[in-house]
C-alpha cells in the first residue's frame, strides 16, 4: 500500500483523478499561498474539492490552506481520515444558516453546501429553502467581509425547470417553467433565489462570484451515503440485481464526471464574469433515464441484469424531480478553456471500481 493511501487517500480511481487534475492545465498559480474556504465539505463535491487541493499541495507544493466547513466533526473524520492530521487543512464546524465567524484570511470560497436528497426536499421544503437562502447569504457576507479574490456558488441544472422542448441546447439564459405549487420546487426555486442573490452581491458589493450550474455529477469518490439514481444503478450492477424504475424513465438526464466538474470549479475560481452563471455538463452523456438504465444493464453488467418497471399510482413520496426534456449546452464554460473528458460508460466503470473496493 502506497504512502499516499496510508496518509488517508483511497486506493482508488479518485486518487488517480486528483493527480490528473494536479498535472492538468489549471492555472494553480492563482491559488498558491492562498486560503480556500469550502462549504459542504462532507458532500461529494466539497470533499472531492478539498482532497483535490490537498493533492495539489502534495504534488505541486502550492502552500494552500484549506478550511473545510462542515456541520459534523464525526462525519468529516470518517471522510478525511488521517488527512485531517496534516497542517494544510482545518475544520470549521458550524451551520451556515448562522453567520460564519472565521477570523483568519480567506482568499477563495467554494460554496457547495446544499440539501441534495429529494426525499428531504419533499418532507422538509421549508428547511430546504431556508438552508439555501440564508446559508448563501451568510457565505456572500463572508466573501464581502474578507474581500475574497473569487467565490464559486454551486448551483444546479434544476434552475431551468421545464424549458422550451424545441431548443437544441439549453443555454444559461433559457430559464423555463417551475411549478411553485409543487413542494419539490423548494430546491429549484431555492437555487434560483440564491443565484439572484449572487448577482445582487456582485452588482452592489462587487463580490467576485461566479455560479456553476452543474449537471448531475457522479464518478470516482461518490460517498457511501449517496443513494441517487446513478448510485442505485451502480449498486444493481455490483450485486447483479435487476434495475427497477418507478417511473417511465423518459426524463432526460445531463451528466458530468467528478474530475471534469472539479476542473470547471477550479477555473471559475479565478476566471469568468462576475455575477454570471455557467453550465457544467458533458453534452455527449445526455440521455433518458431509461436509456442510462439499459446502458448499465447491458454494458456495465455485461447483460447479467435487466431493467424492470414498477410504477406506483403516485411517485410523490419518492421526491423525483418533474420529467423534463432538456439538453444542456456547455459552450459558455468551454470558452473559458474547459473541456469535459470522461464519457458515461467510463464514469460508471470508475465509480464502480471505487465502490467495489470500498465494500471489500
Short mmCIF file of C-alpha atoms in Angstrom, two decimals, residues 21-349:
data_model
loop_
_atom_site.label_atom_id
_atom_site.label_comp_id
_atom_site.label_asym_id
_atom_site.label_seq_id
_atom_site.Cartn_x
_atom_site.Cartn_y
_atom_site.Cartn_z
CA UNK A 21 -6.06 17.44 -12.07
CA UNK A 22 -2.83 18.44 -10.31
CA UNK A 23 -0.95 17.78 -13.56
CA UNK A 24 -3.54 19.48 -15.80
CA UNK A 25 -3.57 22.92 -17.41
CA UNK A 26 -5.39 24.51 -14.45
CA UNK A 27 -3.56 27.71 -13.52
CA UNK A 28 -2.81 26.82 -9.91
CA UNK A 29 -0.61 29.90 -9.51
CA UNK A 30 -3.82 31.78 -8.66
CA UNK A 31 -4.21 29.54 -5.62
CA UNK A 32 -0.58 29.44 -4.47
CA UNK A 33 -0.14 30.60 -0.82
CA UNK A 34 -3.88 31.25 -0.53
CA UNK A 35 -6.57 30.24 1.94
CA UNK A 36 -9.57 28.37 0.48
CA UNK A 37 -12.87 28.07 2.36
CA UNK A 38 -15.07 25.15 1.19
CA UNK A 39 -18.64 24.76 2.43
CA UNK A 40 -20.40 21.42 2.29
CA UNK A 41 -17.03 19.75 2.74
CA UNK A 42 -18.55 16.38 3.65
CA UNK A 43 -20.56 16.24 0.41
CA UNK A 44 -19.36 14.72 -2.84
CA UNK A 45 -18.29 17.98 -4.49
CA UNK A 46 -16.98 19.68 -1.36
CA UNK A 47 -14.95 16.74 -0.08
CA UNK A 48 -13.56 15.98 -3.55
CA UNK A 49 -12.53 19.62 -3.94
CA UNK A 50 -10.82 19.69 -0.54
CA UNK A 51 -8.93 16.47 -1.33
CA UNK A 52 -8.02 17.93 -4.71
CA UNK A 53 -6.34 20.95 -3.09
CA UNK A 54 -4.54 18.65 -0.64
CA UNK A 55 -3.28 16.52 -3.52
CA UNK A 56 -2.10 19.62 -5.39
CA UNK A 57 -0.24 20.77 -2.30
CA UNK A 58 1.49 17.40 -2.07
CA UNK A 59 2.47 17.24 -5.73
CA UNK A 60 2.96 20.92 -6.62
CA UNK A 61 3.95 22.46 -3.25
CA UNK A 62 1.32 25.20 -3.54
CA UNK A 63 1.06 26.02 0.17
CA UNK A 64 -2.74 26.30 0.00
CA UNK A 65 -4.56 26.33 3.33
CA UNK A 66 -7.92 24.53 3.17
CA UNK A 67 -10.75 25.39 5.56
CA UNK A 68 -13.35 22.62 5.33
CA UNK A 69 -16.70 23.92 6.62
CA UNK A 70 -18.85 21.09 7.97
CA UNK A 71 -21.68 20.55 10.42
CA UNK A 72 -20.48 17.22 11.80
CA UNK A 73 -16.94 16.57 13.01
CA UNK A 74 -17.60 12.83 13.14
CA UNK A 75 -18.71 12.74 9.51
CA UNK A 76 -15.69 14.80 8.47
CA UNK A 77 -13.33 12.47 10.31
CA UNK A 78 -14.93 9.48 8.59
CA UNK A 79 -14.46 11.05 5.15
CA UNK A 80 -10.98 12.56 5.54
CA UNK A 81 -9.36 10.14 7.98
CA UNK A 82 -5.67 10.81 8.58
CA UNK A 83 -5.72 13.70 6.13
CA UNK A 84 -7.01 15.84 8.99
CA UNK A 85 -3.65 15.41 10.73
CA UNK A 86 -2.00 17.46 8.00
CA UNK A 87 -1.22 21.10 8.76
CA UNK A 88 -2.71 22.40 5.49
CA UNK A 89 -6.33 21.62 6.38
CA UNK A 90 -8.59 22.63 9.25
CA UNK A 91 -12.26 22.09 10.03
CA UNK A 92 -14.75 24.88 10.56
CA UNK A 93 -17.67 23.38 12.49
CA UNK A 94 -20.96 25.23 12.17
CA UNK A 95 -24.33 25.57 10.48
CA UNK A 96 -24.34 28.04 7.59
CA UNK A 97 -27.77 29.36 8.49
CA UNK A 98 -25.85 31.18 11.24
CA UNK A 99 -23.27 33.90 10.37
CA UNK A 100 -19.82 32.49 9.62
CA UNK A 101 -17.31 33.52 12.27
CA UNK A 102 -13.84 32.85 10.91
CA UNK A 103 -11.11 35.26 11.95
CA UNK A 104 -8.24 34.46 9.59
CA UNK A 105 -7.92 35.49 5.96
CA UNK A 106 -9.89 33.84 3.17
CA UNK A 107 -8.90 34.27 -0.47
CA UNK A 108 -11.33 31.92 -2.22
CA UNK A 109 -14.67 30.40 -1.32
CA UNK A 110 -16.37 27.40 -2.92
CA UNK A 111 -19.96 27.24 -1.71
CA UNK A 112 -21.00 23.64 -2.37
CA UNK A 113 -23.28 23.10 0.65
CA UNK A 114 -26.84 22.14 -0.27
CA UNK A 115 -29.63 19.74 0.55
CA UNK A 116 -29.40 17.10 -2.17
CA UNK A 117 -31.77 14.32 -1.06
CA UNK A 118 -35.07 14.57 -2.93
CA UNK A 119 -36.95 12.97 -0.04
CA UNK A 120 -35.85 15.81 2.28
CA UNK A 121 -36.93 18.39 -0.31
CA UNK A 122 -40.43 16.94 -0.22
CA UNK A 123 -40.69 16.26 3.52
CA UNK A 124 -38.91 19.45 4.68
CA UNK A 125 -39.38 22.10 1.98
CA UNK A 126 -39.15 24.99 4.44
CA UNK A 127 -35.76 23.80 5.67
CA UNK A 128 -34.66 23.29 2.05
CA UNK A 129 -35.44 26.90 1.14
CA UNK A 130 -34.11 28.37 4.39
CA UNK A 131 -30.83 26.44 4.17
CA UNK A 132 -30.31 27.54 0.58
CA UNK A 133 -31.11 31.24 1.01
CA UNK A 134 -29.77 32.01 4.47
CA UNK A 135 -26.70 29.83 4.02
CA UNK A 136 -25.82 31.51 0.73
CA UNK A 137 -26.43 34.98 2.13
CA UNK A 138 -24.08 34.26 5.05
CA UNK A 139 -21.41 32.97 2.66
CA UNK A 140 -21.76 36.05 0.48
CA UNK A 141 -21.43 38.26 3.55
CA UNK A 142 -18.27 36.35 4.48
CA UNK A 143 -16.90 36.92 0.98
CA UNK A 144 -17.72 40.60 1.22
CA UNK A 145 -16.08 40.93 4.64
CA UNK A 146 -12.91 39.07 3.62
CA UNK A 147 -12.71 40.76 0.20
CA UNK A 148 -12.08 37.42 -1.47
CA UNK A 149 -10.44 37.03 -4.86
CA UNK A 150 -13.07 34.58 -6.03
CA UNK A 151 -16.29 32.87 -4.93
CA UNK A 152 -17.90 29.98 -6.77
CA UNK A 153 -21.54 29.22 -5.99
CA UNK A 154 -22.50 25.65 -6.91
CA UNK A 155 -25.99 25.64 -8.38
CA UNK A 156 -27.94 23.06 -10.35
CA UNK A 157 -29.45 22.43 -13.75
CA UNK A 158 -32.79 22.29 -11.89
CA UNK A 159 -32.94 26.10 -12.04
CA UNK A 160 -34.09 25.64 -15.65
CA UNK A 161 -37.34 23.96 -14.62
CA UNK A 162 -39.13 22.91 -17.82
CA UNK A 163 -37.51 24.88 -20.65
CA UNK A 164 -38.78 25.08 -24.21
CA UNK A 165 -38.53 21.47 -25.52
CA UNK A 166 -37.86 22.79 -29.03
CA UNK A 167 -34.43 24.09 -28.01
CA UNK A 168 -31.50 22.06 -29.33
CA UNK A 169 -29.40 23.13 -26.35
CA UNK A 170 -30.45 24.87 -23.15
CA UNK A 171 -28.07 27.77 -22.58
CA UNK A 172 -27.70 29.93 -19.49
CA UNK A 173 -30.49 32.37 -20.42
CA UNK A 174 -33.12 29.73 -21.28
CA UNK A 175 -34.99 29.51 -17.98
CA UNK A 176 -38.26 27.61 -18.11
CA UNK A 177 -41.36 26.97 -16.01
CA UNK A 178 -41.25 25.85 -12.37
CA UNK A 179 -44.47 24.89 -10.60
CA UNK A 180 -44.24 26.76 -7.29
CA UNK A 181 -47.28 24.84 -6.00
CA UNK A 182 -45.17 21.66 -6.01
CA UNK A 183 -43.25 21.30 -2.71
CA UNK A 184 -40.39 19.62 -4.60
CA UNK A 185 -39.80 23.05 -6.15
CA UNK A 186 -38.33 24.16 -2.82
CA UNK A 187 -34.99 23.02 -4.21
CA UNK A 188 -35.12 24.53 -7.70
CA UNK A 189 -36.68 27.81 -6.55
CA UNK A 190 -34.18 27.93 -3.71
CA UNK A 191 -31.35 27.66 -6.21
CA UNK A 192 -32.88 30.40 -8.34
CA UNK A 193 -33.11 32.90 -5.49
CA UNK A 194 -29.55 32.07 -4.44
CA UNK A 195 -28.31 32.77 -7.94
CA UNK A 196 -30.22 36.05 -7.92
CA UNK A 197 -28.61 36.88 -4.57
CA UNK A 198 -25.16 36.17 -6.02
CA UNK A 199 -25.88 38.54 -8.92
CA UNK A 200 -27.06 41.18 -6.45
CA UNK A 201 -23.88 40.94 -4.35
CA UNK A 202 -21.74 41.07 -7.49
CA UNK A 203 -23.54 44.21 -8.63
CA UNK A 204 -23.95 46.11 -5.36
CA UNK A 205 -20.91 44.98 -3.38
CA UNK A 206 -18.57 43.89 -6.18
CA UNK A 207 -18.20 40.38 -4.78
CA UNK A 208 -16.37 38.33 -7.45
CA UNK A 209 -18.88 35.47 -7.53
CA UNK A 210 -19.49 33.07 -10.42
CA UNK A 211 -22.19 30.41 -10.49
CA UNK A 212 -21.64 26.84 -11.67
CA UNK A 213 -24.85 25.16 -12.83
CA UNK A 214 -23.93 21.52 -12.51
CA UNK A 215 -25.38 18.68 -14.49
CA UNK A 216 -25.86 15.52 -12.42
CA UNK A 217 -22.38 14.75 -11.16
CA UNK A 218 -21.02 11.36 -10.26
CA UNK A 219 -18.00 9.12 -10.60
CA UNK A 220 -14.99 8.09 -8.54
CA UNK A 221 -15.29 9.34 -4.98
CA UNK A 222 -19.06 9.07 -4.66
CA UNK A 223 -19.93 8.81 -0.97
CA UNK A 224 -21.32 5.64 0.69
CA UNK A 225 -24.39 7.60 1.86
CA UNK A 226 -25.31 8.70 -1.69
CA UNK A 227 -28.48 6.99 -2.87
CA UNK A 228 -29.28 8.92 -6.02
CA UNK A 229 -30.39 7.12 -9.15
CA UNK A 230 -26.96 6.64 -10.72
CA UNK A 231 -25.64 5.12 -7.48
CA UNK A 232 -28.66 2.82 -7.29
CA UNK A 233 -27.94 1.67 -10.85
CA UNK A 234 -24.29 1.06 -9.97
CA UNK A 235 -25.25 -0.96 -6.89
CA UNK A 236 -27.55 -3.07 -9.05
CA UNK A 237 -24.65 -3.81 -11.38
CA UNK A 238 -22.29 -4.65 -8.49
CA UNK A 239 -24.75 -7.02 -6.81
CA UNK A 240 -26.19 -8.38 -10.09
CA UNK A 241 -29.71 -7.26 -9.23
CA UNK A 242 -32.25 -6.06 -11.79
CA UNK A 243 -32.72 -2.30 -12.06
CA UNK A 244 -36.26 -1.31 -11.04
CA UNK A 245 -37.60 2.01 -12.33
CA UNK A 246 -40.54 3.64 -10.54
CA UNK A 247 -41.28 5.99 -13.47
CA UNK A 248 -41.36 5.60 -17.23
CA UNK A 249 -37.79 6.89 -17.21
CA UNK A 250 -38.42 9.35 -20.04
CA UNK A 251 -36.88 12.30 -18.20
CA UNK A 252 -33.67 13.33 -19.96
CA UNK A 253 -30.50 13.35 -17.90
CA UNK A 254 -27.47 15.60 -18.28
CA UNK A 255 -24.30 14.32 -16.63
CA UNK A 256 -20.71 15.19 -15.87
CA UNK A 257 -17.86 13.25 -14.28
CA UNK A 258 -16.49 14.33 -10.91
CA UNK A 259 -13.00 15.10 -12.23
CA UNK A 260 -14.38 17.25 -15.04
CA UNK A 261 -16.61 19.15 -12.60
CA UNK A 262 -13.73 19.83 -10.22
CA UNK A 263 -11.67 21.28 -13.06
CA UNK A 264 -14.56 23.56 -14.04
CA UNK A 265 -14.94 24.82 -10.47
CA UNK A 266 -11.21 25.50 -10.19
CA UNK A 267 -11.30 27.51 -13.41
CA UNK A 268 -14.32 29.51 -12.24
CA UNK A 269 -12.46 30.33 -9.05
CA UNK A 270 -10.21 32.69 -10.97
CA UNK A 271 -11.95 33.36 -14.29
CA UNK A 272 -15.33 34.07 -15.80
CA UNK A 273 -17.58 37.10 -15.48
CA UNK A 274 -18.75 38.17 -12.04
CA UNK A 275 -22.44 37.62 -11.41
CA UNK A 276 -22.74 35.19 -14.32
CA UNK A 277 -23.73 31.51 -14.47
CA UNK A 278 -22.00 28.70 -16.38
CA UNK A 279 -23.37 25.28 -17.30
CA UNK A 280 -21.01 22.46 -16.36
CA UNK A 281 -22.01 19.50 -18.49
CA UNK A 282 -20.69 16.88 -20.87
CA UNK A 283 -23.16 17.10 -23.77
CA UNK A 284 -22.09 13.66 -25.01
CA UNK A 285 -23.57 11.96 -21.92
CA UNK A 286 -27.13 13.24 -22.49
CA UNK A 287 -29.82 10.51 -22.50
CA UNK A 288 -33.11 9.41 -20.96
CA UNK A 289 -33.07 7.73 -17.55
CA UNK A 290 -34.34 4.51 -19.09
CA UNK A 291 -31.52 4.62 -21.65
CA UNK A 292 -28.95 5.01 -18.89
CA UNK A 293 -30.51 2.08 -17.02
CA UNK A 294 -30.24 -0.01 -20.20
CA UNK A 295 -26.58 1.01 -20.65
CA UNK A 296 -25.77 -0.15 -17.12
CA UNK A 297 -27.68 -3.41 -17.55
CA UNK A 298 -26.26 -4.25 -20.97
CA UNK A 299 -22.72 -2.86 -20.95
CA UNK A 300 -21.65 -2.35 -17.35
CA UNK A 301 -23.09 -5.64 -16.04
CA UNK A 302 -22.48 -7.46 -19.32
CA UNK A 303 -26.16 -8.28 -19.77
CA UNK A 304 -26.38 -10.11 -16.43
CA UNK A 305 -29.22 -7.91 -15.17
CA UNK A 306 -32.38 -6.47 -16.70
CA UNK A 307 -34.39 -3.25 -16.43
CA UNK A 308 -37.87 -3.61 -14.95
CA UNK A 309 -40.67 -1.14 -14.27
CA UNK A 310 -42.72 -0.91 -11.08
CA UNK A 311 -44.66 2.34 -11.34
CA UNK A 312 -46.89 3.26 -8.35
CA UNK A 313 -50.01 5.39 -8.70
CA UNK A 314 -48.19 8.31 -7.10
CA UNK A 315 -44.43 8.90 -7.21
CA UNK A 316 -44.58 11.99 -4.99
CA UNK A 317 -43.24 10.09 -1.98
CA UNK A 318 -40.08 9.28 -3.91
CA UNK A 319 -39.38 13.00 -4.33
CA UNK A 320 -38.50 12.71 -8.02
CA UNK A 321 -37.98 15.90 -9.98
CA UNK A 322 -40.57 16.51 -12.71
CA UNK A 323 -39.78 14.80 -16.01
CA UNK A 324 -38.13 17.20 -18.43
CA UNK A 325 -36.83 17.26 -21.98
CA UNK A 326 -33.65 19.27 -21.74
CA UNK A 327 -30.17 19.10 -23.21
CA UNK A 328 -27.76 21.46 -21.51
CA UNK A 329 -25.21 23.33 -23.57
CA UNK A 330 -21.72 23.94 -22.19
CA UNK A 331 -20.30 26.37 -24.75
CA UNK A 332 -20.03 29.26 -22.27
CA UNK A 333 -17.92 27.19 -19.88
CA UNK A 334 -15.78 25.76 -22.66
CA UNK A 335 -14.99 29.32 -23.76
CA UNK A 336 -13.01 29.62 -20.52
CA UNK A 337 -10.70 26.81 -21.65
CA UNK A 338 -12.53 23.86 -20.05
CA UNK A 339 -13.30 20.58 -21.79
CA UNK A 340 -15.07 17.52 -20.31
CA UNK A 341 -13.11 14.32 -20.91
CA UNK A 342 -14.94 11.33 -19.40
CA UNK A 343 -17.94 9.65 -21.04
CA UNK A 344 -20.86 7.96 -19.31
CA UNK A 345 -19.65 4.36 -19.60
CA UNK A 346 -16.25 5.25 -18.15
CA UNK A 347 -17.98 7.30 -15.44
CA UNK A 348 -19.74 4.15 -14.29
CA UNK A 349 -16.64 1.95 -14.60
#
